[in-house]
PDB file of N, CA and C in Angstrom:
ATOM      1  N   MET A  28     -48.893 -82.663  97.595  1.00 48.00           N
ATOM      2  CA  MET A  28     -48.976 -81.752  96.466  1.00 48.00           C
ATOM      3  C   MET A  28     -50.423 -81.302  96.322  1.00 48.00           C
ATOM      4  N   HIS A  29     -50.608 -80.056  96.008  1.00 52.00           N
ATOM      5  CA  HIS A  29     -51.951 -79.531  95.814  1.00 52.00           C
ATOM      6  C   HIS A  29     -52.572 -80.158  94.571  1.00 52.00           C
ATOM      7  N   THR A  30     -53.855 -80.435  94.652  1.00 61.00           N
ATOM      8  CA  THR A  30     -54.560 -81.081  93.552  1.00 61.00           C
ATOM      9  C   THR A  30     -54.474 -80.264  92.267  1.00 61.00           C
ATOM     10  N   GLU A  31     -54.616 -78.956  92.355  1.00 79.00           N
ATOM     11  CA  GLU A  31     -54.589 -78.130  91.148  1.00 79.00           C
ATOM     12  C   GLU A  31     -53.203 -78.052  90.511  1.00 79.00           C
ATOM     13  N   VAL A  32     -52.186 -78.399  91.249  1.00 78.00           N
ATOM     14  CA  VAL A  32     -50.818 -78.354  90.732  1.00 78.00           C
ATOM     15  C   VAL A  32     -50.468 -79.641  89.994  1.00 78.00           C
ATOM     16  N   GLU A  33     -51.088 -80.741  90.363  1.00 83.00           N
ATOM     17  CA  GLU A  33     -50.735 -82.032  89.781  1.00 83.00           C
ATOM     18  C   GLU A  33     -50.777 -82.061  88.254  1.00 83.00           C
ATOM     19  N   PRO A  34     -51.850 -81.558  87.615  1.00 87.00           N
ATOM     20  CA  PRO A  34     -51.861 -81.601  86.148  1.00 87.00           C
ATOM     21  C   PRO A  34     -50.761 -80.742  85.523  1.00 87.00           C
ATOM     22  N   ILE A  35     -50.428 -79.662  86.184  1.00 87.00           N
ATOM     23  CA  ILE A  35     -49.358 -78.790  85.683  1.00 87.00           C
ATOM     24  C   ILE A  35     -48.027 -79.511  85.755  1.00 87.00           C
ATOM     25  N   VAL A  36     -47.753 -80.137  86.887  1.00 86.00           N
ATOM     26  CA  VAL A  36     -46.500 -80.859  87.072  1.00 86.00           C
ATOM     27  C   VAL A  36     -46.419 -82.023  86.093  1.00 86.00           C
ATOM     28  N   THR A  37     -47.506 -82.746  85.944  1.00 88.00           N
ATOM     29  CA  THR A  37     -47.531 -83.880  85.010  1.00 88.00           C
ATOM     30  C   THR A  37     -47.230 -83.424  83.595  1.00 88.00           C
ATOM     31  N   ARG A  38     -47.844 -82.326  83.186  1.00 92.00           N
ATOM     32  CA  ARG A  38     -47.611 -81.802  81.838  1.00 92.00           C
ATOM     33  C   ARG A  38     -46.152 -81.373  81.664  1.00 92.00           C
ATOM     34  N   LEU A  39     -45.607 -80.704  82.671  1.00 92.00           N
ATOM     35  CA  LEU A  39     -44.208 -80.274  82.592  1.00 92.00           C
ATOM     36  C   LEU A  39     -43.263 -81.458  82.580  1.00 92.00           C
ATOM     37  N   GLN A  40     -43.584 -82.493  83.338  1.00 91.00           N
ATOM     38  CA  GLN A  40     -42.738 -83.694  83.355  1.00 91.00           C
ATOM     39  C   GLN A  40     -42.692 -84.351  81.976  1.00 91.00           C
ATOM     40  N   GLN A  41     -43.717 -84.153  81.195  1.00 94.00           N
ATOM     41  CA  GLN A  41     -43.734 -84.697  79.834  1.00 94.00           C
ATOM     42  C   GLN A  41     -43.120 -83.713  78.843  1.00 94.00           C
ATOM     43  N   ASP A  42     -43.497 -82.456  78.948  1.00 95.00           N
ATOM     44  CA  ASP A  42     -43.108 -81.473  77.946  1.00 95.00           C
ATOM     45  C   ASP A  42     -41.634 -81.083  77.998  1.00 95.00           C
ATOM     46  N   VAL A  43     -41.087 -80.943  79.199  1.00 95.00           N
ATOM     47  CA  VAL A  43     -39.688 -80.504  79.303  1.00 95.00           C
ATOM     48  C   VAL A  43     -38.738 -81.545  78.703  1.00 95.00           C
ATOM     49  N   PRO A  44     -38.794 -82.811  79.120  1.00 95.00           N
ATOM     50  CA  PRO A  44     -37.901 -83.798  78.493  1.00 95.00           C
ATOM     51  C   PRO A  44     -38.167 -83.979  77.001  1.00 95.00           C
ATOM     52  N   ALA A  45     -39.431 -83.855  76.588  1.00 96.00           N
ATOM     53  CA  ALA A  45     -39.744 -83.978  75.165  1.00 96.00           C
ATOM     54  C   ALA A  45     -39.086 -82.858  74.363  1.00 96.00           C
ATOM     55  N   ALA A  46     -39.133 -81.643  74.880  1.00 96.00           N
ATOM     56  CA  ALA A  46     -38.491 -80.514  74.199  1.00 96.00           C
ATOM     57  C   ALA A  46     -36.978 -80.716  74.138  1.00 96.00           C
ATOM     58  N   GLU A  47     -36.392 -81.163  75.244  1.00 96.00           N
ATOM     59  CA  GLU A  47     -34.944 -81.416  75.266  1.00 96.00           C
ATOM     60  C   GLU A  47     -34.569 -82.479  74.235  1.00 96.00           C
ATOM     61  N   ALA A  48     -35.365 -83.533  74.152  1.00 96.00           N
ATOM     62  CA  ALA A  48     -35.084 -84.616  73.197  1.00 96.00           C
ATOM     63  C   ALA A  48     -35.231 -84.130  71.757  1.00 96.00           C
ATOM     64  N   ARG A  49     -36.232 -83.297  71.497  1.00 97.00           N
ATOM     65  CA  ARG A  49     -36.428 -82.790  70.136  1.00 97.00           C
ATOM     66  C   ARG A  49     -35.297 -81.868  69.710  1.00 97.00           C
ATOM     67  N   ILE A  50     -34.786 -81.095  70.635  1.00 97.00           N
ATOM     68  CA  ILE A  50     -33.638 -80.241  70.312  1.00 97.00           C
ATOM     69  C   ILE A  50     -32.432 -81.119  69.993  1.00 97.00           C
ATOM     70  N   ASP A  51     -32.228 -82.174  70.780  1.00 97.00           N
ATOM     71  CA  ASP A  51     -31.135 -83.114  70.489  1.00 97.00           C
ATOM     72  C   ASP A  51     -31.323 -83.739  69.108  1.00 97.00           C
ATOM     73  N   ASP A  52     -32.559 -84.124  68.788  1.00 97.00           N
ATOM     74  CA  ASP A  52     -32.842 -84.700  67.467  1.00 97.00           C
ATOM     75  C   ASP A  52     -32.512 -83.706  66.356  1.00 97.00           C
ATOM     76  N   ALA A  53     -32.858 -82.441  66.580  1.00 97.00           N
ATOM     77  CA  ALA A  53     -32.557 -81.409  65.583  1.00 97.00           C
ATOM     78  C   ALA A  53     -31.052 -81.233  65.417  1.00 97.00           C
ATOM     79  N   MET A  54     -30.314 -81.272  66.530  1.00 97.00           N
ATOM     80  CA  MET A  54     -28.857 -81.159  66.435  1.00 97.00           C
ATOM     81  C   MET A  54     -28.277 -82.328  65.640  1.00 97.00           C
ATOM     82  N   ILE A  55     -28.774 -83.537  65.913  1.00 97.00           N
ATOM     83  CA  ILE A  55     -28.299 -84.720  65.186  1.00 97.00           C
ATOM     84  C   ILE A  55     -28.620 -84.600  63.699  1.00 97.00           C
ATOM     85  N   ALA A  56     -29.838 -84.176  63.373  1.00 97.00           N
ATOM     86  CA  ALA A  56     -30.230 -84.024  61.975  1.00 97.00           C
ATOM     87  C   ALA A  56     -29.361 -82.986  61.267  1.00 97.00           C
ATOM     88  N   LEU A  57     -29.084 -81.886  61.956  1.00 97.00           N
ATOM     89  CA  LEU A  57     -28.264 -80.838  61.356  1.00 97.00           C
ATOM     90  C   LEU A  57     -26.826 -81.305  61.163  1.00 97.00           C
ATOM     91  N   LEU A  58     -26.307 -82.059  62.120  1.00 97.00           N
ATOM     92  CA  LEU A  58     -24.965 -82.612  61.965  1.00 97.00           C
ATOM     93  C   LEU A  58     -24.913 -83.596  60.799  1.00 97.00           C
ATOM     94  N   SER A  59     -25.956 -84.386  60.641  1.00 98.00           N
ATOM     95  CA  SER A  59     -26.033 -85.322  59.524  1.00 98.00           C
ATOM     96  C   SER A  59     -26.051 -84.571  58.194  1.00 98.00           C
ATOM     97  N   LEU A  60     -26.850 -83.503  58.133  1.00 97.00           N
ATOM     98  CA  LEU A  60     -26.888 -82.682  56.918  1.00 97.00           C
ATOM     99  C   LEU A  60     -25.528 -82.073  56.629  1.00 97.00           C
ATOM    100  N   THR A  61     -24.875 -81.559  57.653  1.00 96.00           N
ATOM    101  CA  THR A  61     -23.549 -80.961  57.469  1.00 96.00           C
ATOM    102  C   THR A  61     -22.573 -81.995  56.931  1.00 96.00           C
ATOM    103  N   THR A  62     -22.614 -83.193  57.484  1.00 96.00           N
ATOM    104  CA  THR A  62     -21.747 -84.274  57.001  1.00 96.00           C
ATOM    105  C   THR A  62     -22.016 -84.561  55.530  1.00 96.00           C
ATOM    106  N   SER A  63     -23.278 -84.632  55.163  1.00 96.00           N
ATOM    107  CA  SER A  63     -23.633 -84.908  53.771  1.00 96.00           C
ATOM    108  C   SER A  63     -23.167 -83.805  52.834  1.00 96.00           C
ATOM    109  N   VAL A  64     -23.328 -82.554  53.253  1.00 93.00           N
ATOM    110  CA  VAL A  64     -22.913 -81.424  52.417  1.00 93.00           C
ATOM    111  C   VAL A  64     -21.403 -81.426  52.222  1.00 93.00           C
ATOM    112  N   VAL A  65     -20.650 -81.613  53.296  1.00 92.00           N
ATOM    113  CA  VAL A  65     -19.187 -81.621  53.191  1.00 92.00           C
ATOM    114  C   VAL A  65     -18.727 -82.800  52.337  1.00 92.00           C
ATOM    115  N   ALA A  66     -19.332 -83.971  52.542  1.00 92.00           N
ATOM    116  CA  ALA A  66     -18.963 -85.146  51.748  1.00 92.00           C
ATOM    117  C   ALA A  66     -19.296 -84.928  50.273  1.00 92.00           C
ATOM    118  N   ALA A  67     -20.447 -84.323  49.994  1.00 91.00           N
ATOM    119  CA  ALA A  67     -20.827 -84.064  48.608  1.00 91.00           C
ATOM    120  C   ALA A  67     -19.842 -83.105  47.944  1.00 91.00           C
ATOM    121  N   ARG A  68     -19.443 -82.090  48.673  1.00 89.00           N
ATOM    122  CA  ARG A  68     -18.462 -81.142  48.122  1.00 89.00           C
ATOM    123  C   ARG A  68     -17.151 -81.853  47.835  1.00 89.00           C
ATOM    124  N   ARG A  69     -16.708 -82.670  48.781  1.00 89.00           N
ATOM    125  CA  ARG A  69     -15.442 -83.389  48.628  1.00 89.00           C
ATOM    126  C   ARG A  69     -15.508 -84.403  47.487  1.00 89.00           C
ATOM    127  N   ASP A  70     -16.632 -85.099  47.366  1.00 91.00           N
ATOM    128  CA  ASP A  70     -16.730 -86.223  46.434  1.00 91.00           C
ATOM    129  C   ASP A  70     -17.188 -85.850  45.032  1.00 91.00           C
ATOM    130  N   THR A  71     -17.549 -84.593  44.807  1.00 90.00           N
ATOM    131  CA  THR A  71     -17.995 -84.161  43.497  1.00 90.00           C
ATOM    132  C   THR A  71     -16.799 -83.635  42.720  1.00 90.00           C
ATOM    133  N   ALA A  72     -16.490 -84.343  41.627  1.00 88.00           N
ATOM    134  CA  ALA A  72     -15.323 -83.980  40.812  1.00 88.00           C
ATOM    135  C   ALA A  72     -15.488 -82.576  40.249  1.00 88.00           C
ATOM    136  N   GLY A  73     -14.407 -81.830  40.271  1.00 87.00           N
ATOM    137  CA  GLY A  73     -14.380 -80.512  39.676  1.00 87.00           C
ATOM    138  C   GLY A  73     -14.911 -79.398  40.559  1.00 87.00           C
ATOM    139  N   VAL A  74     -15.336 -79.724  41.767  1.00 83.00           N
ATOM    140  CA  VAL A  74     -15.836 -78.686  42.675  1.00 83.00           C
ATOM    141  C   VAL A  74     -14.674 -78.204  43.531  1.00 83.00           C
ATOM    142  N   PRO A  75     -14.336 -76.923  43.423  1.00 82.00           N
ATOM    143  CA  PRO A  75     -13.231 -76.407  44.233  1.00 82.00           C
ATOM    144  C   PRO A  75     -13.583 -76.418  45.726  1.00 82.00           C
ATOM    145  N   ALA A  76     -12.556 -76.534  46.542  1.00 78.00           N
ATOM    146  CA  ALA A  76     -12.753 -76.615  47.998  1.00 78.00           C
ATOM    147  C   ALA A  76     -13.503 -75.396  48.538  1.00 78.00           C
ATOM    148  N   ALA A  77     -13.288 -74.235  47.930  1.00 84.00           N
ATOM    149  CA  ALA A  77     -13.940 -73.012  48.415  1.00 84.00           C
ATOM    150  C   ALA A  77     -15.433 -72.998  48.093  1.00 84.00           C
ATOM    151  N   LYS A  78     -15.843 -73.809  47.131  1.00 83.00           N
ATOM    152  CA  LYS A  78     -17.259 -73.835  46.752  1.00 83.00           C
ATOM    153  C   LYS A  78     -18.083 -74.417  47.891  1.00 83.00           C
ATOM    154  N   GLY A  79     -19.117 -73.765  48.251  1.00 85.00           N
ATOM    155  CA  GLY A  79     -19.990 -74.245  49.306  1.00 85.00           C
ATOM    156  C   GLY A  79     -19.532 -73.891  50.708  1.00 85.00           C
ATOM    157  N   HIS A  80     -18.407 -73.199  50.823  1.00 89.00           N
ATOM    158  CA  HIS A  80     -17.880 -72.873  52.149  1.00 89.00           C
ATOM    159  C   HIS A  80     -18.858 -72.000  52.947  1.00 89.00           C
ATOM    160  N   ALA A  81     -19.489 -71.046  52.291  1.00 90.00           N
ATOM    161  CA  ALA A  81     -20.452 -70.177  52.979  1.00 90.00           C
ATOM    162  C   ALA A  81     -21.638 -71.001  53.494  1.00 90.00           C
ATOM    163  N   MET A  82     -22.043 -71.992  52.712  1.00 92.00           N
ATOM    164  CA  MET A  82     -23.140 -72.852  53.131  1.00 92.00           C
ATOM    165  C   MET A  82     -22.743 -73.657  54.373  1.00 92.00           C
ATOM    166  N   ILE A  83     -21.532 -74.148  54.383  1.00 94.00           N
ATOM    167  CA  ILE A  83     -21.045 -74.912  55.538  1.00 94.00           C
ATOM    168  C   ILE A  83     -20.948 -74.004  56.761  1.00 94.00           C
ATOM    169  N   GLN A  84     -20.521 -72.776  56.569  1.00 95.00           N
ATOM    170  CA  GLN A  84     -20.485 -71.831  57.680  1.00 95.00           C
ATOM    171  C   GLN A  84     -21.887 -71.577  58.229  1.00 95.00           C
ATOM    172  N   ARG A  85     -22.889 -71.457  57.359  1.00 96.00           N
ATOM    173  CA  ARG A  85     -24.266 -71.254  57.813  1.00 96.00           C
ATOM    174  C   ARG A  85     -24.766 -72.461  58.604  1.00 96.00           C
ATOM    175  N   LEU A  86     -24.417 -73.657  58.139  1.00 97.00           N
ATOM    176  CA  LEU A  86     -24.812 -74.859  58.873  1.00 97.00           C
ATOM    177  C   LEU A  86     -24.155 -74.896  60.249  1.00 97.00           C
ATOM    178  N   ALA A  87     -22.884 -74.522  60.321  1.00 96.00           N
ATOM    179  CA  ALA A  87     -22.187 -74.491  61.611  1.00 96.00           C
ATOM    180  C   ALA A  87     -22.813 -73.444  62.532  1.00 96.00           C
ATOM    181  N   LYS A  88     -23.190 -72.306  61.971  1.00 97.00           N
ATOM    182  CA  LYS A  88     -23.849 -71.265  62.765  1.00 97.00           C
ATOM    183  C   LYS A  88     -25.203 -71.753  63.274  1.00 97.00           C
ATOM    184  N   ALA A  89     -25.936 -72.446  62.413  1.00 97.00           N
ATOM    185  CA  ALA A  89     -27.231 -73.007  62.830  1.00 97.00           C
ATOM    186  C   ALA A  89     -27.028 -74.031  63.945  1.00 97.00           C
ATOM    187  N   GLN A  90     -25.980 -74.837  63.836  1.00 97.00           N
ATOM    188  CA  GLN A  90     -25.689 -75.831  64.874  1.00 97.00           C
ATOM    189  C   GLN A  90     -25.404 -75.142  66.206  1.00 97.00           C
ATOM    190  N   MET A  91     -24.624 -74.084  66.188  1.00 97.00           N
ATOM    191  CA  MET A  91     -24.329 -73.360  67.421  1.00 97.00           C
ATOM    192  C   MET A  91     -25.588 -72.712  67.998  1.00 97.00           C
ATOM    193  N   SER A  92     -26.481 -72.285  67.127  1.00 97.00           N
ATOM    194  CA  SER A  92     -27.756 -71.744  67.611  1.00 97.00           C
ATOM    195  C   SER A  92     -28.534 -72.812  68.365  1.00 97.00           C
ATOM    196  N   LEU A  93     -28.533 -74.030  67.840  1.00 97.00           N
ATOM    197  CA  LEU A  93     -29.212 -75.122  68.531  1.00 97.00           C
ATOM    198  C   LEU A  93     -28.541 -75.449  69.863  1.00 97.00           C
ATOM    199  N   VAL A  94     -27.234 -75.376  69.906  1.00 96.00           N
ATOM    200  CA  VAL A  94     -26.516 -75.601  71.166  1.00 96.00           C
ATOM    201  C   VAL A  94     -26.925 -74.538  72.182  1.00 96.00           C
ATOM    202  N   ASP A  95     -27.025 -73.290  71.723  1.00 97.00           N
ATOM    203  CA  ASP A  95     -27.475 -72.209  72.612  1.00 97.00           C
ATOM    204  C   ASP A  95     -28.904 -72.445  73.085  1.00 97.00           C
ATOM    205  N   ILE A  96     -29.773 -72.849  72.175  1.00 96.00           N
ATOM    206  CA  ILE A  96     -31.165 -73.139  72.526  1.00 96.00           C
ATOM    207  C   ILE A  96     -31.221 -74.259  73.554  1.00 96.00           C
ATOM    208  N   SER A  97     -30.439 -75.290  73.344  1.00 96.00           N
ATOM    209  CA  SER A  97     -30.395 -76.413  74.276  1.00 96.00           C
ATOM    210  C   SER A  97     -30.001 -75.944  75.670  1.00 96.00           C
ATOM    211  N   GLY A  98     -28.998 -75.097  75.742  1.00 96.00           N
ATOM    212  CA  GLY A  98     -28.567 -74.558  77.035  1.00 96.00           C
ATOM    213  C   GLY A  98     -29.664 -73.752  77.713  1.00 96.00           C
ATOM    214  N   GLU A  99     -30.388 -72.968  76.933  1.00 96.00           N
ATOM    215  CA  GLU A  99     -31.474 -72.167  77.497  1.00 96.00           C
ATOM    216  C   GLU A  99     -32.590 -73.067  78.032  1.00 96.00           C
ATOM    217  N   VAL A 100     -32.920 -74.118  77.304  1.00 96.00           N
ATOM    218  CA  VAL A 100     -33.974 -75.031  77.759  1.00 96.00           C
ATOM    219  C   VAL A 100     -33.524 -75.765  79.019  1.00 96.00           C
ATOM    220  N   PHE A 101     -32.256 -76.153  79.084  1.00 94.00           N
ATOM    221  CA  PHE A 101     -31.749 -76.782  80.308  1.00 94.00           C
ATOM    222  C   PHE A 101     -31.842 -75.829  81.494  1.00 94.00           C
ATOM    223  N   ARG A 102     -31.583 -74.540  81.250  1.00 95.00           N
ATOM    224  CA  ARG A 102     -31.706 -73.552  82.328  1.00 95.00           C
ATOM    225  C   ARG A 102     -33.169 -73.397  82.759  1.00 95.00           C
ATOM    226  N   VAL A 103     -34.076 -73.410  81.796  1.00 95.00           N
ATOM    227  CA  VAL A 103     -35.506 -73.368  82.127  1.00 95.00           C
ATOM    228  C   VAL A 103     -35.871 -74.579  82.963  1.00 95.00           C
ATOM    229  N   HIS A 104     -35.369 -75.739  82.576  1.00 94.00           N
ATOM    230  CA  HIS A 104     -35.618 -76.967  83.340  1.00 94.00           C
ATOM    231  C   HIS A 104     -35.155 -76.787  84.784  1.00 94.00           C
ATOM    232  N   GLY A 105     -33.970 -76.251  84.953  1.00 92.00           N
ATOM    233  CA  GLY A 105     -33.458 -76.000  86.302  1.00 92.00           C
ATOM    234  C   GLY A 105     -34.307 -75.014  87.072  1.00 92.00           C
ATOM    235  N   ASP A 106     -34.761 -73.970  86.383  1.00 93.00           N
ATOM    236  CA  ASP A 106     -35.634 -72.992  87.041  1.00 93.00           C
ATOM    237  C   ASP A 106     -36.941 -73.636  87.484  1.00 93.00           C
ATOM    238  N   LEU A 107     -37.503 -74.497  86.635  1.00 91.00           N
ATOM    239  CA  LEU A 107     -38.742 -75.191  86.999  1.00 91.00           C
ATOM    240  C   LEU A 107     -38.537 -76.101  88.203  1.00 91.00           C
ATOM    241  N   VAL A 108     -37.397 -76.763  88.252  1.00 89.00           N
ATOM    242  CA  VAL A 108     -37.089 -77.617  89.402  1.00 89.00           C
ATOM    243  C   VAL A 108     -37.060 -76.774  90.672  1.00 89.00           C
ATOM    244  N   THR A 109     -36.392 -75.629  90.604  1.00 88.00           N
ATOM    245  CA  THR A 109     -36.305 -74.742  91.765  1.00 88.00           C
ATOM    246  C   THR A 109     -37.698 -74.268  92.196  1.00 88.00           C
ATOM    247  N   ILE A 110     -38.511 -73.845  91.244  1.00 87.00           N
ATOM    248  CA  ILE A 110     -39.864 -73.398  91.568  1.00 87.00           C
ATOM    249  C   ILE A 110     -40.658 -74.534  92.193  1.00 87.00           C
ATOM    250  N   GLY A 111     -40.544 -75.724  91.621  1.00 83.00           N
ATOM    251  CA  GLY A 111     -41.267 -76.871  92.166  1.00 83.00           C
ATOM    252  C   GLY A 111     -40.868 -77.179  93.590  1.00 83.00           C
ATOM    253  N   ARG A 112     -39.589 -77.109  93.867  1.00 82.00           N
ATOM    254  CA  ARG A 112     -39.113 -77.367  95.234  1.00 82.00           C
ATOM    255  C   ARG A 112     -39.589 -76.284  96.195  1.00 82.00           C
ATOM    256  N   GLU A 113     -39.529 -75.042  95.760  1.00 81.00           N
ATOM    257  CA  GLU A 113     -39.902 -73.921  96.627  1.00 81.00           C
ATOM    258  C   GLU A 113     -41.403 -73.842  96.889  1.00 81.00           C
ATOM    259  N   THR A 114     -42.212 -74.144  95.887  1.00 79.00           N
ATOM    260  CA  THR A 114     -43.648 -73.935  96.028  1.00 79.00           C
ATOM    261  C   THR A 114     -44.413 -75.172  96.457  1.00 79.00           C
ATOM    262  N   ALA A 115     -43.934 -76.346  96.057  1.00 70.00           N
ATOM    263  CA  ALA A 115     -44.719 -77.550  96.335  1.00 70.00           C
ATOM    264  C   ALA A 115     -43.895 -78.643  96.989  1.00 70.00           C
ATOM    265  N   GLY A 116     -42.633 -78.365  97.222  1.00 64.00           N
ATOM    266  CA  GLY A 116     -41.779 -79.407  97.769  1.00 64.00           C
ATOM    267  C   GLY A 116     -41.629 -80.564  96.800  1.00 64.00           C
ATOM    268  N   TYR A 117     -41.740 -80.258  95.519  1.00 55.00           N
ATOM    269  CA  TYR A 117     -41.742 -81.302  94.503  1.00 55.00           C
ATOM    270  C   TYR A 117     -40.526 -81.167  93.611  1.00 55.00           C
ATOM    271  N   ASP A 118     -39.965 -82.280  93.194  1.00 54.00           N
ATOM    272  CA  ASP A 118     -38.820 -82.294  92.297  1.00 54.00           C
ATOM    273  C   ASP A 118     -39.289 -82.789  90.941  1.00 54.00           C
ATOM    274  N   ILE A 119     -39.227 -81.919  89.935  1.00 51.00           N
ATOM    275  CA  ILE A 119     -39.685 -82.287  88.599  1.00 51.00           C
ATOM    276  C   ILE A 119     -38.863 -83.431  88.016  1.00 51.00           C
ATOM    277  N   HIS A 120     -37.671 -83.668  88.571  1.00 56.00           N
ATOM    278  CA  HIS A 120     -36.851 -84.768  88.074  1.00 56.00           C
ATOM    279  C   HIS A 120     -37.441 -86.122  88.449  1.00 56.00           C
ATOM    280  N   GLU A 121     -38.296 -86.158  89.463  1.00 54.00           N
ATOM    281  CA  GLU A 121     -38.948 -87.405  89.798  1.00 54.00           C
ATOM    282  C   GLU A 121     -39.751 -87.851  88.592  1.00 54.00           C
ATOM    283  N   ASP A 122     -39.672 -89.107  88.269  1.00 53.00           N
ATOM    284  CA  ASP A 122     -40.391 -89.687  87.140  1.00 53.00           C
ATOM    285  C   ASP A 122     -39.936 -89.116  85.800  1.00 53.00           C
ATOM    286  N   CYS A 123     -38.807 -88.454  85.755  1.00 53.00           N
ATOM    287  CA  CYS A 123     -38.297 -87.898  84.506  1.00 53.00           C
ATOM    288  C   CYS A 123     -37.464 -88.976  83.821  1.00 53.00           C
ATOM    289  N   PRO A 124     -37.905 -89.533  82.692  1.00 51.00           N
ATOM    290  CA  PRO A 124     -37.208 -90.652  82.078  1.00 51.00           C
ATOM    291  C   PRO A 124     -35.805 -90.318  81.591  1.00 51.00           C
ATOM    292  N   LEU A 125     -35.526 -89.065  81.315  1.00 49.00           N
ATOM    293  CA  LEU A 125     -34.203 -88.708  80.817  1.00 49.00           C
ATOM    294  C   LEU A 125     -33.222 -88.405  81.935  1.00 49.00           C
ATOM    295  N   GLN A 126     -33.717 -88.245  83.142  1.00 49.00           N
ATOM    296  CA  GLN A 126     -32.856 -87.829  84.244  1.00 49.00           C
ATOM    297  C   GLN A 126     -31.719 -88.808  84.483  1.00 49.00           C
ATOM    298  N   GLU A 127     -32.002 -90.105  84.481  1.00 49.00           N
ATOM    299  CA  GLU A 127     -30.974 -91.083  84.789  1.00 49.00           C
ATOM    300  C   GLU A 127     -29.861 -91.080  83.761  1.00 49.00           C
ATOM    301  N   SER A 128     -30.206 -90.800  82.502  1.00 49.00           N
ATOM    302  CA  SER A 128     -29.195 -90.838  81.451  1.00 49.00           C
ATOM    303  C   SER A 128     -28.648 -89.459  81.117  1.00 49.00           C
ATOM    304  N   ALA A 129     -29.064 -88.440  81.863  1.00 49.00           N
ATOM    305  CA  ALA A 129     -28.658 -87.073  81.521  1.00 49.00           C
ATOM    306  C   ALA A 129     -27.178 -86.829  81.766  1.00 49.00           C
ATOM    307  N   VAL A 130     -26.591 -87.472  82.743  1.00 49.00           N
ATOM    308  CA  VAL A 130     -25.187 -87.276  83.043  1.00 49.00           C
ATOM    309  C   VAL A 130     -24.414 -88.469  82.504  1.00 49.00           C
ATOM    310  N   VAL A 131     -23.561 -88.199  81.520  1.00 47.00           N
ATOM    311  CA  VAL A 131     -22.771 -89.252  80.900  1.00 47.00           C
ATOM    312  C   VAL A 131     -21.312 -88.983  81.241  1.00 47.00           C
ATOM    313  N   PRO A 132     -20.627 -89.962  81.831  1.00 51.00           N
ATOM    314  CA  PRO A 132     -19.211 -89.754  82.134  1.00 51.00           C
ATOM    315  C   PRO A 132     -18.421 -89.469  80.849  1.00 51.00           C
ATOM    316  N   LEU A 133     -17.429 -88.603  80.963  1.00 46.00           N
ATOM    317  CA  LEU A 133     -16.640 -88.232  79.791  1.00 46.00           C
ATOM    318  C   LEU A 133     -16.002 -89.440  79.117  1.00 46.00           C
ATOM    319  N   HIS A 134     -15.551 -90.406  79.896  1.00 50.00           N
ATOM    320  CA  HIS A 134     -14.904 -91.571  79.276  1.00 50.00           C
ATOM    321  C   HIS A 134     -15.878 -92.363  78.421  1.00 50.00           C
ATOM    322  N   ALA A 135     -17.170 -92.208  78.641  1.00 50.00           N
ATOM    323  CA  ALA A 135     -18.172 -92.936  77.863  1.00 50.00           C
ATOM    324  C   ALA A 135     -18.344 -92.333  76.479  1.00 50.00           C
ATOM    325  N   VAL A 136     -18.019 -91.060  76.315  1.00 47.00           N
ATOM    326  CA  VAL A 136     -18.190 -90.410  75.012  1.00 47.00           C
ATOM    327  C   VAL A 136     -16.862 -90.177  74.297  1.00 47.00           C
ATOM    328  N   ALA A 137     -15.782 -90.420  74.974  1.00 42.00           N
ATOM    329  CA  ALA A 137     -14.469 -90.185  74.368  1.00 42.00           C
ATOM    330  C   ALA A 137     -14.045 -91.352  73.498  1.00 42.00           C
TER     331      ALA A 137
END
């Protein structure tokens, strides 16, 4: 690997998984908020079911936006891997702490 490329690769190896993890954290936080909002609506006496529905729709829309963002970042990750292989013969997945756990069998989450 070229000496001038090493700091770039090192930074990307840290920044890409960190960004992916932060997006996951944001999705989890938003799902938690959505759960709290729906539970509060359900558990508050005298609140009609239709009350707060627009807010729940906005939360669901925000969640889908995060899912879209996550997909875009994963595509960027793939593009970086391709560039690394083509230009330096390097695989950014090497030393990537999230790589081993990135693929989860469906039976593990079902």
